[in-house]
Amino acid sequence: LLQDYKHYMLKEIFEQPKAIEETLLGRLSPNEVNLPELEPVLNELPVKRLRKIDIVASGTSYHAGIIGKKVIEQLLGIPVEVAFSSEFIYNHPPLDEHNLVIVLSQSGETADTLSALREAKQCGCPVIAITNTVGSTISRKADSTIYTKAGPELAVASTKAYTSQIVAMILLSIRLARLVPDSPGTDHIPSLLEALERLPEDVESTLIMTQDAIDQFAQVTYDQDHLFLIGRGLDYVLALEGALKLQEVAYIHADAYAAGEMKHGTMALITPGIPVIALATQQQVLNKVISNIKEIKARGAFVVGVTTIGDELVGEVVDEVLYVPETHPLLMPVLAAIPLQLLAYYSGTVRGHDVDRPRNLAKSLTVE
Ligand code: M6R
């Protein structure tokens, strides 16, 4: 079952081109996406009076949800709130039938997310689920479900299910943007669809381009207790996910910061030699991130930059640079997630941990 891989986590990281291809299969057409499974909800959706969209999820799925928020807000111009399932249950915003609720759960069984779904239904909201597990409780309780087609994920750390969730969120956002009158971001749709077509190939290239360099850098983390990840916009969301992976698999105290916020406090934690991963894949904030990197470098941090092929600026200010292929900015978090997943994997193995079954954690959390 493991084929030539030492661990399920590594195998699943390498299965991402296939997982994404399967998730896209039959769903892309030249100017639209096909999601017939959503029709029951979409037919009833008060599209003209859709006030707000709420996204609810836990852990890694929550991070896919924040990316979903940014995509929906850009394409639809409708405000989106993202909540941890465990918080939403007791403390959700006012909700009624004019709020669409999207729940994300790889397993489809997470107790917190299931309770949040029930709460949303009780408030009268239409609910769409995104899950990787056919027939799961969440898929049965939601009004409609989009399945990611990542295949079984056995390692506790979510990798291929996560990137497939982002893809499903983007498909859903495009479908909604085509439905909701006067969506301001519909001009993005053709280029986004084109980039989605190429995505499995780009993911494959990213794996090839980053694996060896990340394996080497991971050796440096052998005796590190702290590591920071910084980024702006979508790169910040990605930093949150990278930090969670490193905590979960490598047991490193990894923390994510919005790059521009460092100067408001966190900079005091930067000491000579501390490893910092600087994510710099979003062109519109690149210069700002470069300034932030320089500030951190000036305090002696060891900075690894992640940027896109062709960029010549980031390489000049960091200690090491990793390149990923260029794609639509909204899809960059899929590509740039890969070196972070590989880093968690190689750091976990070099530090001698059971990367497939990290201590104190379970794959499916069926208690609140
Ligand atoms: O099955 P779910 O997506 O609902 O699980 C939610 C979290 O427990 C899960 O994403 C967890 O954070 C992962 N193990 C992280 O890799």
XYZ file of N, CA, C and O in Angstrom, residues 278 280 286-287 289-298 301-305 307 311-321 323:
128
model
N 9.709 32.927 4.806
C 9.004 34.113 4.300
C 8.292 33.738 3.007
O 8.934 33.388 2.014
N 6.348 34.675 -0.207
C 6.284 35.889 -1.028
C 5.801 35.520 -2.423
O 6.524 35.636 -3.401
N 4.429 42.223 -2.877
C 5.811 41.721 -2.878
C 6.805 42.724 -2.271
O 7.625 42.364 -1.419
N 6.713 43.991 -2.685
C 7.679 44.975 -2.171
C 7.573 45.143 -0.669
O 8.572 45.273 0.027
N 6.552 42.865 1.464
C 7.100 41.664 2.127
C 8.623 41.715 2.112
O 9.282 41.364 3.102
N 9.180 42.196 1.003
C 10.642 42.294 0.917
C 11.166 43.239 2.010
O 12.153 42.941 2.676
N 10.469 44.353 2.242
C 10.900 45.256 3.331
C 10.837 44.523 4.665
O 11.739 44.658 5.497
N 9.778 43.750 4.873
C 9.655 43.014 6.140
C 10.779 41.995 6.294
O 11.324 41.813 7.392
N 11.144 41.346 5.191
C 12.233 40.364 5.243
C 13.529 41.059 5.646
O 14.282 40.577 6.491
N 13.766 42.223 5.062
C 15.010 42.950 5.379
C 15.080 43.284 6.866
O 16.141 43.193 7.485
N 13.935 43.672 7.440
C 13.914 44.017 8.870
C 14.292 42.795 9.715
O 15.020 42.900 10.706
N 13.802 41.626 9.302
C 14.069 40.402 10.071
C 15.524 39.953 9.890
O 16.195 39.538 10.829
N 15.984 40.088 8.647
C 17.391 39.737 8.360
C 18.338 40.617 9.187
O 19.354 40.155 9.688
N 17.976 41.890 9.315
C 18.838 42.815 10.062
C 18.985 42.384 11.524
O 19.930 42.775 12.197
N 18.027 36.777 11.687
C 17.278 35.541 11.416
C 17.835 34.830 10.177
O 18.431 35.465 9.300
N 17.626 33.514 10.136
C 17.982 32.740 8.943
C 16.705 32.605 8.117
O 15.762 31.920 8.531
N 16.658 33.290 6.976
C 15.383 33.383 6.253
C 15.382 32.532 4.980
O 16.283 32.626 4.148
N 14.353 31.696 4.876
C 14.129 30.941 3.638
C 12.926 31.585 2.949
O 11.839 31.675 3.529
N 13.128 32.041 1.736
C 12.028 32.681 0.999
C 11.362 31.696 0.058
O 12.017 30.815 -0.502
N 9.069 31.956 -3.311
C 8.548 32.909 -4.294
C 8.299 32.201 -5.625
O 8.446 30.974 -5.711
N 10.992 35.566 -10.325
C 11.194 36.686 -9.405
C 12.673 36.777 -9.053
O 13.294 35.775 -8.691
N 13.213 37.981 -9.162
C 14.649 38.115 -8.876
C 14.911 38.878 -7.595
O 16.040 39.029 -7.160
N 13.851 39.377 -6.976
C 14.043 40.267 -5.835
C 14.191 39.514 -4.514
O 15.052 39.835 -3.693
N 13.353 38.500 -4.323
C 13.349 37.802 -3.027
C 14.695 37.117 -2.796
O 15.274 37.183 -1.706
N 15.226 36.468 -3.848
C 16.499 35.757 -3.738
C 17.633 36.641 -3.220
O 18.569 36.158 -2.589
N 17.528 37.937 -3.480
C 18.609 38.843 -3.074
C 18.605 39.180 -1.589
O 19.597 39.645 -1.051
N 17.457 38.965 -0.918
C 17.386 39.408 0.484
C 17.291 38.248 1.480
O 17.237 38.479 2.678
N 17.245 37.015 0.990
C 17.087 35.881 1.914
C 18.352 35.018 1.912
O 19.233 35.182 1.070
N 18.413 34.064 2.858
C 19.567 33.162 2.900
C 19.414 32.034 1.884
O 20.380 31.574 1.299
N 18.177 31.567 1.747
C 17.908 30.524 0.747
C 16.581 30.846 0.098
O 15.684 31.370 0.758
N 16.468 30.463 -1.176
C 15.196 30.756 -1.841
C 14.661 29.501 -2.527
O 15.422 28.704 -3.070
N 11.750 28.230 -5.342
C 10.865 28.741 -6.385
C 9.739 27.761 -6.648
O 9.951 26.546 -6.667
